Amino acid sequence: MNPINVAILGATGTVGQKFITLLQGHPYFRIHEVVASPRSAGKPYAEAASWKQDIPIPQDVAPMVVKSLEDSLESTILFSGLDSSVAGEAETRFAKQGHFVISNSKNHRMDPDVPLIIPEINPEHFEIIKTQPYQGAIITNSNCSTMFLSMVLAPIHREFGIEAVQVTTMQAISGAGYPGVPSLDILGNVVPFIGGEEDKLETEPQKILGTYTNGTIIPADFHVSAQCNRVPVIDGHTETLSIKLKKKASPQQVAEVLASFSGMPQEHKLPTAPEHPIIVMSDENRPQPARDIWLQGGMATMVGRIRSCPVFDIKMVIMGHNTVRGAAGAAILNGEALVELGYLQ
Amino acid sequence: MNPINVAILGATGTVGQKFITLLQGHPYFRIHEVVASPRSAGKPYAEAASWKQDIPIPQDVAPMVVKSLEDSLESTILFSGLDSSVAGEAETRFAKQGHFVISNSKNHRMDPDVPLIIPEINPEHFEIIKTQPYQGAIITNSNCSTMFLSMVLAPIHREFGIEAVQVTTMQAISGAGYPGVPSLDILGNVVPFIGGEEDKLETEPQKILGTYTNGTIIPADFHVSAQCNRVPVIDGHTETLSIKLKKKASPQQVAEVLASFSGMPQEHKLPTAPEHPIIVMSDENRPQPARDIWLQGGMATMVGRIRSCPVFDIKMVIMGHNTVRGAAGAAILNGEALVELGYLQ
Amino acid sequence: MNPINVAILGATGTVGQKFITLLQGHPYFRIHEVVASPRSAGKPYAEAASWKQDIPIPQDVAPMVVKSLEDSLESTILFSGLDSSVAGEAETRFAKQGHFVISNSKNHRMDPDVPLIIPEINPEHFEIIKTQPYQGAIITNSNCSTMFLSMVLAPIHREFGIEAVQVTTMQAISGAGYPGVPSLDILGNVVPFIGGEEDKLETEPQKILGTYTNGTIIPADFHVSAQCNRVPVIDGHTETLSIKLKKKASPQQVAEVLASFSGMPQEHKLPTAPEHPIIVMSDENRPQPARDIWLQGGMATMVGRIRSCPVFDIKMVIMGHNTVRGAAGAAILNGEALVELGYLQ
Amino acid sequence: MNPINVAILGATGTVGQKFITLLQGHPYFRIHEVVASPRSAGKPYAEAASWKQDIPIPQDVAPMVVKSLEDSLESTILFSGLDSSVAGEAETRFAKQGHFVISNSKNHRMDPDVPLIIPEINPEHFEIIKTQPYQGAIITNSNCSTMFLSMVLAPIHREFGIEAVQVTTMQAISGAGYPGVPSLDILGNVVPFIGGEEDKLETEPQKILGTYTNGTIIPADFHVSAQCNRVPVIDGHTETLSIKLKKKASPQQVAEVLASFSGMPQEHKLPTAPEHPIIVMSDENRPQPARDIWLQGGMATMVGRIRSCPVFDIKMVIMGHNTVRGAAGAAILNGEALVELGYLQ
């Protein structure tokens, strides 16, 4: 396969930098363009970006001249880490121009004709892009906390049925971008509020676990109640779940269903796919963000403490790497699935 | 009133040190004895204790020779911050010898004839000490996380009735004592497990909110499901709650019931009582441990983000100072209530 | 004494908030005006300020309508926590209009006719304000790290003479204001650079320890080499010093000179003065910011580990509260000294 | 080359775990034995060790039965991460039995006949093992903070001559092992004391930079003054240096000498050798532990802010990975050099 040219939208931001880092040596995709705000446009990338990754800027990207969002682009696929203040309009425009926009932004996630894809769960939702009025298409991935939640709910819902979920998140500061959270607000502290986050957790999973029929996605019918907190952790979102099932199941049964879960990315051995999308841990004090985020290259969802709940049926702790599987890595996997399933032709 | 002599059991530990700090200049109580393990016994307190408080060791306590748990004591009231490995037997022995043991330890909390007191909620439970087979008595306060949970559940239960509660805690490291949590385990991390903690949160509130009748405490009949996490915060436990009510109530109604709550310590103006035991905060990102633990001298429970829950009825965030209202301050307030209600005669 | 009306310039900022906090119940000064940028002007203070202190906004200040820097003011003394981007011009203008500007900003510190005052050290430098071409005057205090360094160097210089000083600082994040340091830059990290800071540490102490003669301040003649680092600490700057003396002295002699140091604020018992401006600590692992910043109400400089240096003569660790003694508290003490020494008449 | 069997002494500890992690897939060495205290002996490694690394226990090591320090061993090379309370006697005994002990422990570092090796600097010191009265030998690496200091001093000393050095360290918590530093002591804090550390920094560099002549190491003749601090960083020691030179040099000259430094491990392309042992960084706020410790696989010493010193000649900031280049990685590189230079025959 010839490498497919891709552009990074919002290339200087936190998610954009992660796209660049994760795409190094990618077997399908070659970074051809880096795109940012007019303020950065025209500068070499190395000068425009305040680089915060733990590897240096890749040598082929460093000298690329940053393009403006207003420019017309040449790449087939655009990976978008755009800020939500500009993503909505820009992504639509690029899709009209014939690009496949794989977006991490929230703007189009809940649009009826835009798929919200986790390819282990709902690759059949890609079909809905055929109903989009664009020459290209817009494909989205979920909010970072939704990612881990949906990954765990999906196999449980299929096997036992879910009625309701209570989730409390403890989210890493990298989720807020850069400069993001002021240190005076979070060092030695917990901030029990993240703007807009709870709403995403309460609505996105139902769309992801929904049913695609005749050009429509019918959302799954369970309820989620979310409480989101920021904690002084660099990377890795931790979530406590309590789940009410339709059909009773023991913790052991739930653990088995989770540990054996896999889907289209594993079957097709997509380059970024984790071999095991869900890792069930047995130590009573795991998963922990400082120890476990890099399992499966940052692409797995870790689950621990699966036990009975005296109020609902099952409770557990889940955790994942919010800027890899929860953001840039999720979009790249969506891009790989798009290619593998033949939607580029 | 003549000052009442008190002893501090476990005086060199974290809770013991907090007792000593909080009892400075107390209008009822005078520290007369400091008691610790045989290893510390015989040494001046200043030498025996690895002092970790942010004020120096009080000058009257520093030279006191530490007594051993085996010694016979002279004080009327013994404030116990003993480790649970020794508290059970020692507290019983001291109660037999005629002392009033006001304990922060978990050992006797669930004994049928031992009251688990939060004086704003259940001061009538003190009566049960008359059924104890001791010349003295044992009175306990709750686990630190239970304290804030029960304080908030009590007025809601009275007014609207509670069916079930989901609680996730984010607990400060000071709750684990010293040396406690190794820094390599918690810096930039979340540990989703605290040994024995969830069980306390799931059983203690029902006893505290229970009914005292004919020498028996009949526990309240709701269910609690708890998920406990350690976070890198020095002092202050944060908890997210989702509550299922028996009688529907709006967030505004719940807020009013909480903000206007008060009880016996407020009526009697006990020295350590907060004027307002519950502070309802209106900012969407409060309460926060780094900003709010010292409201009302560390003796209040802060509540924020009272809102509807799409799964249960009401959700909210609560927070309090775990080593003040959640431990030593709770025991001192119990001591004050004991005196004020005339149980020492 | 009738209370003196004071205004807070830069009232919504970090230093401004600290001024307001520390001036509660002040025996000399009454907050009469709060002044900030045009963006905040016209709003009630409680609405204009993003309040970050650990006590609520004082009730008399909360409703005050914020004035603009362009407005003419009524107060005798103006405490300035202005950002250095505007402090230079504004402070000069207010001094011309007859106000006594007590500034924490860096702009005028090194002006030949502006005193840089630490009243324990150089209260005689106040005299130089008589040479200022203003109806009022400008008085400055030092940079926060300079404060603790100068406080310790002063008695050593007087007694033994100083030739050279090597200082490395580990500075708290509160020194950078709000939003200040992004959490992604400092959580679990050390940043070995603070813009402009080293230059202040290398030049301000010589002016403070300088000699006032005939309307001129002749700087002291030692050299300072500074290396400044930001560390993940909320409040409290720690500094390691190595000092080359003119006249040899033992660690014990240095400790005695430091412990017995006091000056004009102690003699006059100024309201904000620490009883002991320097606290010499004997524990081998003190001072520590998390434990010791509040000694003497945050107005002391703590010194520990005074020992021989195999390269110079003496080394030690010093520490102090950077936003109290190192900023707002320093300016208030300067204001008190100004009043007490009769310069307002 | 056939793989050489190695044993890990102190295999369950922090350094031991790092040895095991870093030796995975090593081209020279194969882990044949894991050795620990009698408490662990007899158990499978996976059960005996409280594993804290961010990769799982290697599958070949997990089931190995832990041997006791008292057992006789089969391996040619013993990598020792033993606690200093037992290392002294045990290492001597094993050397007598014919093993080559490559030790990270401090006990024998300053023995006259034991080389203290950094192979980029003093590989000729290996010769002194021929004077040891053992069938085997003891070879040591330096203290972690000494490692980065010596690496930077060596090329400067050769080129310009060093008279004196002032160094202040800001050391990561992983340097204290596990459980190590209690979180209550270091979260949001700086501890200005690390037992025994300053003495090592003040004496080890002179031995490492010393001259080997006729069976004796004559130490270099400069003076070092060290001030050591613990900061809330997981991995990575940062140090500020101020250096007095014998022959003047500009910052630019010093930077060039450092950037071009290399030695025996680079010439021989040893498996663990960094291509560039010293990385000179140009950004004014680097190096930083949270960003730069993994350059060159954790085996480089990073240097930044090389500038003139107003008191001495040159100042700079250095940083390195304390448990890789500063401990286990250093010992492994010493082992590789030992093999490559033919000392095993």
XYZ file of C-alpha atoms in Angstrom, chain A:
345
model
C 0.000 0.000 0.000
C 1.281 3.443 -0.826
C 1.405 5.709 2.182
C -1.666 7.906 2.491
C -0.994 11.584 2.964
C -2.504 12.976 6.121
C -2.749 16.435 7.591
C -2.850 17.290 11.271
C -5.415 19.989 12.077
C -4.592 21.851 15.254
C -1.079 20.538 14.912
C 0.518 22.798 17.520
C -1.905 21.867 20.327
C -1.675 19.047 22.815
C -3.682 16.540 20.774
C -1.981 17.637 17.566
C 1.426 16.961 19.108
C 0.258 13.530 20.186
C -0.905 12.795 16.612
C 2.554 13.686 15.345
C 4.238 11.552 17.985
C 2.053 8.500 17.407
C 2.219 8.679 13.605
C 5.994 8.274 13.482
C 6.785 5.316 11.262
C 3.118 4.574 10.674
C 2.637 1.882 7.999
C -0.418 3.540 6.374
C -0.096 7.259 7.007
C 2.504 9.885 6.182
C 2.283 13.362 7.696
C 2.132 15.644 4.701
C 0.703 18.834 6.162
C 0.526 20.496 9.570
C -2.283 22.995 10.007
C -2.910 25.481 12.783
C -4.316 28.904 13.536
C -3.364 31.939 11.437
C -1.034 32.953 14.287
C 1.173 29.922 13.628
C 0.722 29.728 9.873
C 3.784 30.392 7.773
C 6.282 29.393 10.452
C 8.277 26.181 10.549
C 6.499 23.725 12.830
C 9.418 23.558 15.279
C 9.114 27.282 15.794
C 5.331 27.482 15.905
C 4.765 24.676 18.420
C 5.513 24.807 22.132
C 6.501 21.157 22.077
C 5.626 19.248 25.282
C 6.097 15.602 24.309
C 8.769 13.394 25.836
C 10.414 12.669 22.491
C 11.884 15.451 20.328
C 9.932 16.797 17.336
C 10.341 14.273 14.497
C 12.928 15.480 12.024
C 10.620 15.332 9.011
C 7.935 17.393 10.744
C 10.129 20.031 12.400
C 10.818 22.052 9.239
C 7.316 21.760 7.729
C 5.753 25.161 7.173
C 2.530 25.361 9.129
C -0.543 25.935 6.951
C -3.549 27.961 7.969
C -7.034 26.558 8.490
C -8.044 28.837 5.624
C -5.680 27.173 3.171
C -6.808 24.427 0.850
C -5.186 21.132 1.728
C -3.803 18.242 -0.303
C -4.065 15.324 2.101
C -6.680 12.596 1.856
C -7.192 12.199 5.584
C -7.222 15.059 8.060
C -6.684 14.141 11.699
C -8.324 16.880 13.681
C -7.332 17.963 17.158
C -8.912 21.368 16.607
C -10.237 23.398 19.483
C -14.008 23.174 19.649
C -14.240 26.919 19.066
C -13.200 26.409 15.438
C -13.643 22.691 14.747
C -17.327 22.774 13.876
C -17.192 24.997 10.834
C -13.722 23.998 9.651
C -14.352 20.273 9.686
C -17.566 20.685 7.706
C -15.784 22.802 5.121
C -12.976 20.268 4.705
C -15.465 17.384 4.374
C -17.276 19.327 1.650
C -13.944 19.748 -0.125
C -13.606 15.970 -0.251
C -11.366 15.247 2.758
C -11.952 12.472 5.258
C -11.887 14.284 8.573
C -11.123 11.997 11.495
C -11.882 14.238 14.408
C -11.185 14.139 18.102
C -13.261 17.298 18.642
C -16.644 17.246 20.240
C -18.519 19.447 17.772
C -19.953 16.857 15.383
C -20.031 13.820 17.668
C -23.742 13.916 18.268
C -24.745 14.947 14.719
C -27.242 12.320 13.488
C -25.245 11.557 10.328
C -21.799 11.515 11.943
C -20.548 8.231 13.335
C -19.021 8.186 16.806
C -16.712 5.246 16.374
C -14.837 2.883 18.671
C -13.922 0.241 16.121
C -13.912 -2.594 18.660
C -17.573 -1.764 19.305
C -19.398 -0.208 16.389
C -17.461 -0.366 13.097
C -20.786 -0.834 11.282
C -21.596 2.791 12.149
C -19.085 3.883 9.507
C -21.861 3.164 6.998
C -23.664 6.319 8.028
C -21.044 8.505 6.373
C -22.706 7.545 3.090
C -25.648 9.662 4.183
C -23.447 12.721 4.752
C -23.937 15.485 2.144
C -20.177 15.740 1.585
C -17.757 14.544 -1.029
C -15.554 13.560 1.910
C -16.761 12.644 5.396
C -16.560 13.399 9.077
C -15.812 10.589 11.523
C -15.470 11.234 15.253
C -14.163 9.441 18.288
C -15.549 9.869 21.751
C -14.590 12.018 24.698
C -11.606 10.550 26.536
C -13.534 9.412 29.611
C -16.330 8.075 27.444
C -13.808 5.925 25.597
C -12.886 3.776 28.581
C -16.432 3.715 29.877
C -17.898 2.584 26.538
C -15.188 -0.002 26.002
C -16.165 -1.667 29.255
C -19.904 -1.224 28.935
C -20.069 -2.675 25.418
C -19.288 -6.334 26.179
C -21.307 -6.183 29.396
C -24.289 -4.698 27.594
C -24.155 -7.336 24.876
C -23.948 -10.187 27.321
C -26.044 -9.091 30.275
C -27.855 -5.899 29.293
C -27.305 -2.611 31.122
C -30.031 -0.613 32.823
C -28.071 2.130 34.540
C -24.536 3.254 35.328
C -23.099 5.512 38.014
C -19.620 6.750 37.109
C -17.233 9.026 38.986
C -14.099 10.093 37.140
C -10.689 11.218 38.418
C -9.166 12.819 35.353
C -5.587 13.754 34.517
C -4.509 17.325 33.831
C -3.315 16.526 30.314
C -6.969 16.244 29.361
C -7.287 20.007 29.659
C -4.561 20.775 27.113
C -1.830 23.366 27.509
C -1.564 25.697 29.402
C -4.748 24.103 30.715
C -5.107 23.751 34.464
C -3.133 26.310 36.512
C -0.873 24.590 38.990
C -2.276 26.711 41.841
C -5.644 25.077 41.205
C -4.601 21.436 41.219
C -1.364 20.807 43.125
C -2.431 18.858 46.236
C -6.075 19.414 45.316
C -9.151 17.869 43.715
C -11.392 20.028 41.526
C -14.855 18.437 41.446
C -15.947 19.967 38.148
C -14.934 19.789 34.483
C -17.036 21.951 32.188
C -19.236 19.980 29.793
C -17.670 16.647 30.676
C -20.509 15.014 32.545
C -22.929 15.636 29.735
C -20.633 13.834 27.286
C -20.334 10.817 29.560
C -24.091 10.708 29.983
C -24.948 10.759 26.254
C -22.070 9.473 24.102
C -22.012 5.830 25.297
C -25.618 5.291 24.233
C -24.813 6.443 20.688
C -21.666 4.298 20.514
C -23.517 1.219 21.763
C -26.487 2.076 19.568
C -27.847 0.116 16.613
C -27.308 1.163 13.021
C -30.421 0.510 10.905
C -31.391 2.007 7.596
C -29.143 5.029 7.810
C -29.989 5.809 11.409
C -28.260 5.160 14.709
C -30.720 4.232 17.432
C -29.069 4.840 20.790
C -28.889 2.175 23.463
C -31.467 2.702 26.174
C -29.587 2.764 29.474
C -28.998 5.777 31.720
C -25.635 7.094 32.848
C -25.005 9.480 35.727
C -21.526 11.003 35.727
C -19.535 13.013 38.267
C -16.229 14.338 36.937
C -13.217 15.437 38.931
C -9.778 16.730 38.076
C -6.911 15.232 40.101
C -3.154 15.939 40.175
C -2.163 13.185 37.757
C -0.312 13.885 34.485
C -1.790 11.195 32.222
C -4.460 8.567 32.850
C -8.138 8.880 33.672
C -9.469 6.646 36.455
C -13.208 5.927 36.771
C -15.276 4.094 39.361
C -18.344 2.386 37.938
C -21.435 0.899 39.456
C -23.649 -0.921 36.971
C -27.230 -2.141 37.141
C -27.667 -5.131 34.853
C -30.750 -6.470 33.142
C -29.617 -10.056 33.626
C -27.730 -10.946 36.807
C -24.053 -11.862 36.499
C -21.306 -12.685 38.959
C -18.103 -10.625 39.126
C -16.314 -13.643 37.708
C -18.653 -13.787 34.723
C -18.218 -10.087 34.083
C -14.445 -10.413 34.326
C -14.448 -13.196 31.775
C -16.601 -11.271 29.346
C -14.319 -8.255 29.641
C -11.033 -10.151 29.380
C -12.112 -11.993 26.265
C -13.496 -8.965 24.446
C -12.087 -8.046 21.067
C -13.379 -6.699 17.782
C -12.643 -5.585 14.276
C -9.248 -3.924 15.027
C -7.971 -7.134 16.605
C -9.345 -9.346 13.815
C -7.811 -7.139 11.142
C -4.672 -6.603 13.196
C -4.801 -2.840 12.649
C -1.386 -1.287 13.298
C -2.478 0.747 16.324
C -4.863 -1.862 17.733
C -4.071 -3.282 21.155
C -3.899 -7.049 21.095
C -6.222 -6.990 24.111
C -8.467 -3.946 24.221
C -9.398 -4.665 27.837
C -6.922 -5.816 30.471
C -8.492 -7.257 33.602
C -6.140 -6.839 36.567
C -6.291 -8.988 39.663
C -4.307 -6.970 42.227
C -6.736 -5.312 44.619
C -5.119 -1.887 44.217
C -4.913 -1.714 40.414
C -5.262 -0.207 37.859
C -3.256 2.913 38.700
C -2.468 5.694 36.228
C 1.165 6.030 37.316
C 1.814 2.337 36.715
C -0.521 1.014 34.061
C -1.269 3.595 31.350
C 1.316 2.239 28.914
C 0.047 -1.336 28.821
C -0.647 -2.311 25.186
C 1.117 0.851 24.047
C -1.362 3.117 25.790
C -4.257 1.653 23.749
C -5.822 -0.670 26.344
C -8.532 -0.059 28.906
C -7.543 -1.454 32.290
C -10.158 -2.872 34.661
C -9.786 -3.884 38.276
C -11.684 -4.599 41.469
C -14.663 -6.207 39.736
C -16.964 -6.983 42.640
C -20.597 -7.056 43.704
C -22.347 -3.792 44.473
C -24.732 -3.634 47.426
C -26.893 -1.096 45.579
C -26.597 -2.046 41.916
C -25.098 -5.293 40.648
C -21.463 -4.849 39.785
C -18.836 -2.262 40.589
C -15.294 -1.835 39.277
C -12.485 0.593 38.582
C -11.386 1.366 35.035
C -8.463 3.408 33.732
C -6.838 4.356 30.457
C -4.380 6.717 28.792
C -6.468 9.772 28.036
C -4.265 11.301 25.342
C -3.488 7.999 23.590
C -6.498 5.648 23.596
C -8.648 8.539 24.809
C -7.736 10.980 22.032
C -5.091 10.853 19.307
C -4.663 7.083 19.348
C -8.424 6.632 19.077
C -8.584 8.826 15.986
C -5.653 7.052 14.364
C -7.307 3.684 14.982
C -10.476 5.079 13.417
C -8.403 6.137 10.409
C -6.918 2.673 10.117
C -10.362 1.080 10.313
C -11.669 3.474 7.675
C -8.892 2.460 5.329
C -9.116 -1.256 6.102
C -12.878 -1.355 5.595
C -12.504 0.225 2.197
C -14.243 3.550 2.755
C -11.521 5.560 1.054
C -12.349 4.145 -2.373
